[in-house]
Coordinates of C-alpha atoms in Angstrom, one line a residue:
X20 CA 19.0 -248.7 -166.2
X21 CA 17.3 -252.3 -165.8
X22 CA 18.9 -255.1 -167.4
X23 CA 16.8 -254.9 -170.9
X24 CA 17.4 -251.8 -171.5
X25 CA 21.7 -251.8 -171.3
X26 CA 21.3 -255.1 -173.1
X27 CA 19.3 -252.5 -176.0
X28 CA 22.0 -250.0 -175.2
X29 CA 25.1 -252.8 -176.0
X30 CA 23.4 -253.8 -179.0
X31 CA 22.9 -250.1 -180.8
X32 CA 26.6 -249.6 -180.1
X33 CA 27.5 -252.7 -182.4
X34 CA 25.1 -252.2 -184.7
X35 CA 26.2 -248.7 -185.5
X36 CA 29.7 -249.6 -185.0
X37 CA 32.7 -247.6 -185.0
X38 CA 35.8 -247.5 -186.4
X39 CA 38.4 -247.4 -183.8
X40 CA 37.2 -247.7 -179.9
X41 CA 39.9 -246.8 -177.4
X42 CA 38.3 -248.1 -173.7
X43 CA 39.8 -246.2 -170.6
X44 CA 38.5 -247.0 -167.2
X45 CA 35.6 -248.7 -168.9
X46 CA 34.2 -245.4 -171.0
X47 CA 34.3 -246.8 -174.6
X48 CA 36.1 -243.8 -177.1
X49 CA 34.8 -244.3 -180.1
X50 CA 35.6 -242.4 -183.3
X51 CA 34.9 -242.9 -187.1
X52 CA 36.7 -239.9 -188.8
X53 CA 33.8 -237.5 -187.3
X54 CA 30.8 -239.4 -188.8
X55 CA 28.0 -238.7 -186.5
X56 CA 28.4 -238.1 -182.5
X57 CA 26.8 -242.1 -182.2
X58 CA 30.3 -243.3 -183.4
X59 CA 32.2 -240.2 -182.4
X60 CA 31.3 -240.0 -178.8
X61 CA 32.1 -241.7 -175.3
X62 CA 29.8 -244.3 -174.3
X63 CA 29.5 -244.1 -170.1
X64 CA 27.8 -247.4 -169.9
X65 CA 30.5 -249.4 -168.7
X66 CA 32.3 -246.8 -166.6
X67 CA 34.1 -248.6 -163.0
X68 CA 35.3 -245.7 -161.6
X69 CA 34.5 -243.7 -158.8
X70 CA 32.6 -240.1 -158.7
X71 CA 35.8 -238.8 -157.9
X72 CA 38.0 -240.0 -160.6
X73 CA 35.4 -239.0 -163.4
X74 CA 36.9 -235.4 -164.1
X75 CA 40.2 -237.2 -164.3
X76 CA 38.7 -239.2 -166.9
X77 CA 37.1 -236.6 -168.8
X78 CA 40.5 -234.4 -169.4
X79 CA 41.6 -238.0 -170.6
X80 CA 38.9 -238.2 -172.7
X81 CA 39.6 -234.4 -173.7
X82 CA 42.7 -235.1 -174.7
X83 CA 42.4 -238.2 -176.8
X84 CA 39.8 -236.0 -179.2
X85 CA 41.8 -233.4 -178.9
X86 CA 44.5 -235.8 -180.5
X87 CA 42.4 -236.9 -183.4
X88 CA 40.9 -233.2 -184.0
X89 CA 37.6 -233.9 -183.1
X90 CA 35.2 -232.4 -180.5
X91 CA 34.8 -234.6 -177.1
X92 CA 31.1 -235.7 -177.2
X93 CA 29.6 -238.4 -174.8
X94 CA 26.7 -240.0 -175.1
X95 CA 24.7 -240.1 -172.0
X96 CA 21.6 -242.5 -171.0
X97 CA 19.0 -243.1 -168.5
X98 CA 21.4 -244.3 -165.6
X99 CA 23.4 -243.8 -162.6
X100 CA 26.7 -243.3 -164.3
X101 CA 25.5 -240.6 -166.8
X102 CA 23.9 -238.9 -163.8
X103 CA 26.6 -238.0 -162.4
X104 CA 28.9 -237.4 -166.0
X105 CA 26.2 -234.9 -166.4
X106 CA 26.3 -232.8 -163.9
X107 CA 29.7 -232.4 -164.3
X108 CA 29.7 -231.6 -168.1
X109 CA 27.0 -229.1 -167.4
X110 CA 29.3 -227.1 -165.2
X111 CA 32.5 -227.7 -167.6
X112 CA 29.4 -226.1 -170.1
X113 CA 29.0 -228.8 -172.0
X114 CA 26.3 -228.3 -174.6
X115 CA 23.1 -231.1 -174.2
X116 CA 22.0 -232.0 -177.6
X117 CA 20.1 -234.4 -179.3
X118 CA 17.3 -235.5 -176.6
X119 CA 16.8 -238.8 -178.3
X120 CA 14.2 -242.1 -177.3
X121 CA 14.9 -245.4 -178.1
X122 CA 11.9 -247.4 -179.1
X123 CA 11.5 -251.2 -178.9
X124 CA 9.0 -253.8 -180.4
X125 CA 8.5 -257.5 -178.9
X126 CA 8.6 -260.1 -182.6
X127 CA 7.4 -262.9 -180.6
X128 CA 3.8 -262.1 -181.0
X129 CA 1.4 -264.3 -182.5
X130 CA 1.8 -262.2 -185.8
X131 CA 3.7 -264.5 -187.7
X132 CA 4.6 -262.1 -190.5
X133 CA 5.3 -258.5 -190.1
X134 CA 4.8 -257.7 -194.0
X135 CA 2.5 -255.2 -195.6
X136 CA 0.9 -256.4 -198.4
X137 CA 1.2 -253.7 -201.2
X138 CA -2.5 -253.3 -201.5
X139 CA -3.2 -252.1 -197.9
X140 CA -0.6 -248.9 -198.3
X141 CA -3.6 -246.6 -198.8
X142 CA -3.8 -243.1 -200.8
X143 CA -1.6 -243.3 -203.1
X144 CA -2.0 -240.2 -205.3
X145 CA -2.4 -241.7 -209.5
X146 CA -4.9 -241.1 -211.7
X147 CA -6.3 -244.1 -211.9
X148 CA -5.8 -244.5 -215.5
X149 CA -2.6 -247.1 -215.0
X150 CA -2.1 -249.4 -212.3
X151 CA -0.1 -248.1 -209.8
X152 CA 3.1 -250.2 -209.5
X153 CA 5.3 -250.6 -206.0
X154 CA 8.2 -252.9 -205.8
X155 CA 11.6 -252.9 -203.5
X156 CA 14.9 -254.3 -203.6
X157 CA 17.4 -255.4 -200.6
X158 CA 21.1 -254.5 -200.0
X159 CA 22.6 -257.3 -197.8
X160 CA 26.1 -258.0 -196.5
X161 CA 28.6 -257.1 -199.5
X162 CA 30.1 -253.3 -200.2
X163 CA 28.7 -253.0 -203.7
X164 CA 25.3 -253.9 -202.6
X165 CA 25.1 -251.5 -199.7
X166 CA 27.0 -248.9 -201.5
X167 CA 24.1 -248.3 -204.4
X168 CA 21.5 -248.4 -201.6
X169 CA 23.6 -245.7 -200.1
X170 CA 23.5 -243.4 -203.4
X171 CA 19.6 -244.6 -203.9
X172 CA 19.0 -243.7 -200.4
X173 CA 20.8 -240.4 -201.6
X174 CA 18.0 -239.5 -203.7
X175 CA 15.7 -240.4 -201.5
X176 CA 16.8 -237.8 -198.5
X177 CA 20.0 -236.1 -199.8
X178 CA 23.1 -238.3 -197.9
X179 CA 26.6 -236.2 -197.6
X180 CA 29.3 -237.7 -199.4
X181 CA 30.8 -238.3 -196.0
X182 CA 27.7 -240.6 -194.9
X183 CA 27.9 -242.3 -198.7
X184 CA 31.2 -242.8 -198.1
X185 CA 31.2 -243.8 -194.2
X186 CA 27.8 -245.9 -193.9
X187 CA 28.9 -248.8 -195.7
X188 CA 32.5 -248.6 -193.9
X189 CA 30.6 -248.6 -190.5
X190 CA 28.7 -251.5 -191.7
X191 CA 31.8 -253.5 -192.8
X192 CA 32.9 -253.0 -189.1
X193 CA 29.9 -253.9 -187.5
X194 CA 30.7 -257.8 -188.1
X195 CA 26.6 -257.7 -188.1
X196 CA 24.4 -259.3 -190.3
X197 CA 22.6 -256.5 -192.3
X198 CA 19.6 -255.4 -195.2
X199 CA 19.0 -251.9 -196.3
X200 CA 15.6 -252.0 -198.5
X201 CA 14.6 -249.0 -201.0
X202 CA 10.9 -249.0 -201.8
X203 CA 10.0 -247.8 -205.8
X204 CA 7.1 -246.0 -206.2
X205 CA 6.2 -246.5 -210.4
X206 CA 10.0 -247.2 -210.9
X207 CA 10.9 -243.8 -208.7
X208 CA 13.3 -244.4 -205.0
X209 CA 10.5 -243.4 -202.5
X210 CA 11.7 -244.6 -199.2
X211 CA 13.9 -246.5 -197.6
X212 CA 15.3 -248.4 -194.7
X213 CA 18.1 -250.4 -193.1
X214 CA 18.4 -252.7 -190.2
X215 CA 21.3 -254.4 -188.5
X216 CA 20.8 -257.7 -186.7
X217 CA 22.6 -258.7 -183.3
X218 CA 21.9 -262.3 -182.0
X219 CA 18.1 -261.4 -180.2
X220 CA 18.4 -257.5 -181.7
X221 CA 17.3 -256.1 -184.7
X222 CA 18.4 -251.9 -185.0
X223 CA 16.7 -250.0 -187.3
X224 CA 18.3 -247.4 -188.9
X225 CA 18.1 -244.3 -191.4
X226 CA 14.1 -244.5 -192.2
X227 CA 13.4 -241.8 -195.1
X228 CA 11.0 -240.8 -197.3
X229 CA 11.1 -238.6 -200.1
X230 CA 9.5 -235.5 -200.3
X231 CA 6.3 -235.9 -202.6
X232 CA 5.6 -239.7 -201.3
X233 CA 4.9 -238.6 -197.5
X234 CA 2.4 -239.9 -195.9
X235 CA 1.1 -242.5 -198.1
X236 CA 2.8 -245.6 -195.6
X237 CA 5.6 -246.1 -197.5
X238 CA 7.8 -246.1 -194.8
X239 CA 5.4 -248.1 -192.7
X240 CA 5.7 -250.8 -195.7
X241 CA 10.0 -250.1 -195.5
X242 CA 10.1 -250.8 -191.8
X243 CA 7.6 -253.9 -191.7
X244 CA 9.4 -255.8 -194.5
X245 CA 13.0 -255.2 -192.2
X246 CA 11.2 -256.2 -188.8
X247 CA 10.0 -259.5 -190.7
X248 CA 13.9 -260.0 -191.8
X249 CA 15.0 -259.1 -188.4
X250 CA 12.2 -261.8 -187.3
X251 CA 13.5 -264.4 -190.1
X252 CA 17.5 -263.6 -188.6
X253 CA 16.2 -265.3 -185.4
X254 CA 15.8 -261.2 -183.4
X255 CA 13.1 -261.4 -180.4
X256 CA 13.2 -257.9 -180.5
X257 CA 13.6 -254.6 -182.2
X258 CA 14.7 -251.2 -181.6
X259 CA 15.4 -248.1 -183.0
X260 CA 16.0 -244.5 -181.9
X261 CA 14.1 -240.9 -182.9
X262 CA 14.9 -237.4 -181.8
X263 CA 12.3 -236.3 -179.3
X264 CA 10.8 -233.7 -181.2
X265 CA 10.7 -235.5 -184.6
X266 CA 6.5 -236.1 -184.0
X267 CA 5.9 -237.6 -187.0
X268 CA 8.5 -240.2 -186.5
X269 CA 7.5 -241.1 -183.3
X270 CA 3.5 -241.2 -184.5
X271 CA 4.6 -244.1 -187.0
X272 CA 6.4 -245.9 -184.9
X273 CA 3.6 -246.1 -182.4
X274 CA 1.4 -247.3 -185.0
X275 CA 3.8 -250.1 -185.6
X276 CA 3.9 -250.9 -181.8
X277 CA 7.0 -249.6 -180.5
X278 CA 7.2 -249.2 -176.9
X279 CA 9.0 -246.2 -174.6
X280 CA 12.5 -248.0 -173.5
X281 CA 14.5 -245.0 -172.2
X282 CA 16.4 -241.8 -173.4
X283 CA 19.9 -240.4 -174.7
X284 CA 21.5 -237.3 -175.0
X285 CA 24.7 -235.8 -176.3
X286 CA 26.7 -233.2 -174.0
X287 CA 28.9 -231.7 -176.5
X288 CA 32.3 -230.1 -175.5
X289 CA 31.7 -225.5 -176.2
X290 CA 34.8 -224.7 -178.1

């Protein structure tokens, strides 16, 4: 993994932080009372042991989730370290889940504003008769204000109560500047958004729209208005992550410019 790319990798861990991280010959433990395998999984980034001592460490590992109830998930990457964790985990049958790529975007272009204006968000489907209307509103930085863009976000693409509950904890923990933005379509939630800023990375997160406002660019105008915030926050670049088969993620996100940086995965203990 070049140096870019486990700079990107650093920066999504504290951006979607974790609750508790326990760190055991450099593997980072994280856990967050089961709330997704990002922050319930072993990052191998850091590892500084040897080939030989890594099923050692993965009992360890075993036995710390084991402790805690939870299912011993690591999260692998693109380099020499996971390599070699996944072979291994593949013969302990380990499941692989989750083929993910993480995307990045350059904001020092010669664009000096990443905003959509309202009017270029094409097919809306109204009648004509009444102006259609399109407005948003950002969540930043306190509980309250991230916890209603949590339940609007709800409606938007049907959260559990355990990511209402955890998102805004996870946030909290983070120690990261952040802006979720919901996008109202004629007064009605319609899409939504959050990004996490870390000194020269932006993260975006948890891009959703509802149902009947699908491709009208809605979440185009979502993730432009957070990668100019990112831009304002002082970010040089951004990044975010889509599951490999989610195509029409990954068609927007070209359109927006995002580049290839590498791939995850999740090898996932059989019980």
């Amino acid at each position: 993994m070049n140096d870019f790319n486990r700079r990107l990798e650093q920066s999504s861990l504290r951006t979607w932080a974790t609750l508790h991280t326990y760190t055991l010959q450099g593997l980072a433990l994280r856990t967050a009372q089961g709330y997704t395998k990002r922050s319930n999984s072993v990052s191998v980034l850091d590892y500084d042991g040897g080939i030989v001592d890594m099923a050692n460490s993965i009992m360890q590992c075993e036995a710390y989730y084991r402790a805690k109830q939870l299912p011993t998930i690591f999260k692998l990457t693109e380099d020499t370290a996971s390599a070699s964790f996944d072979r291994i985990l593949e013969q302990k049958h380990y499941d692989k889940r989750d083929l993910s790529l993480v995307q990045w975007l350059s904001l020092n272009s010669n664009t000096p504003d990443y905003s959509v204006e309202h009017a270029s968000i094409p097919n809306f489907p109204y009648d004509g008769a009444n102006q259609l209307t399109i407005s948003h509103h950002y969540a930043d930085l306190d509980v309250a204000s991230i916890t209603e863009w949590v339940k609007l976000a709800d409606v938007i693409g049907e959260m559990s109560e355990q990511a209402q509950q955890m998102i805004p904890q996870l946030l909290q923990a983070s120690q990261c500047p952040y802006r979720g933005i919901i996008v109202y379509v004629e007064d009605q939630p319609a899409a939504c958004a959050l990004a996490v800023c870390d000194e020269d990375f932006v993260g975006i997160y948890d891009v959703m729209t509802g149902e009947t406002f699908r491709r009208q660019g809605l979440a185009r105008y979502a993730v432009n208005e957070l990668l100019n915030w990112g831009k304002q926050m002082g970010a040089q670049y951004a990044y975010l992550q889509v599951v490999a088969d989610n195509k029409p993620a990954c068609r927007l996100y070209e359109q927006l410019g995002f580049q290839h940086a590498y791939r995850y995965w999740y090898r996932v203990e059989n019980t």
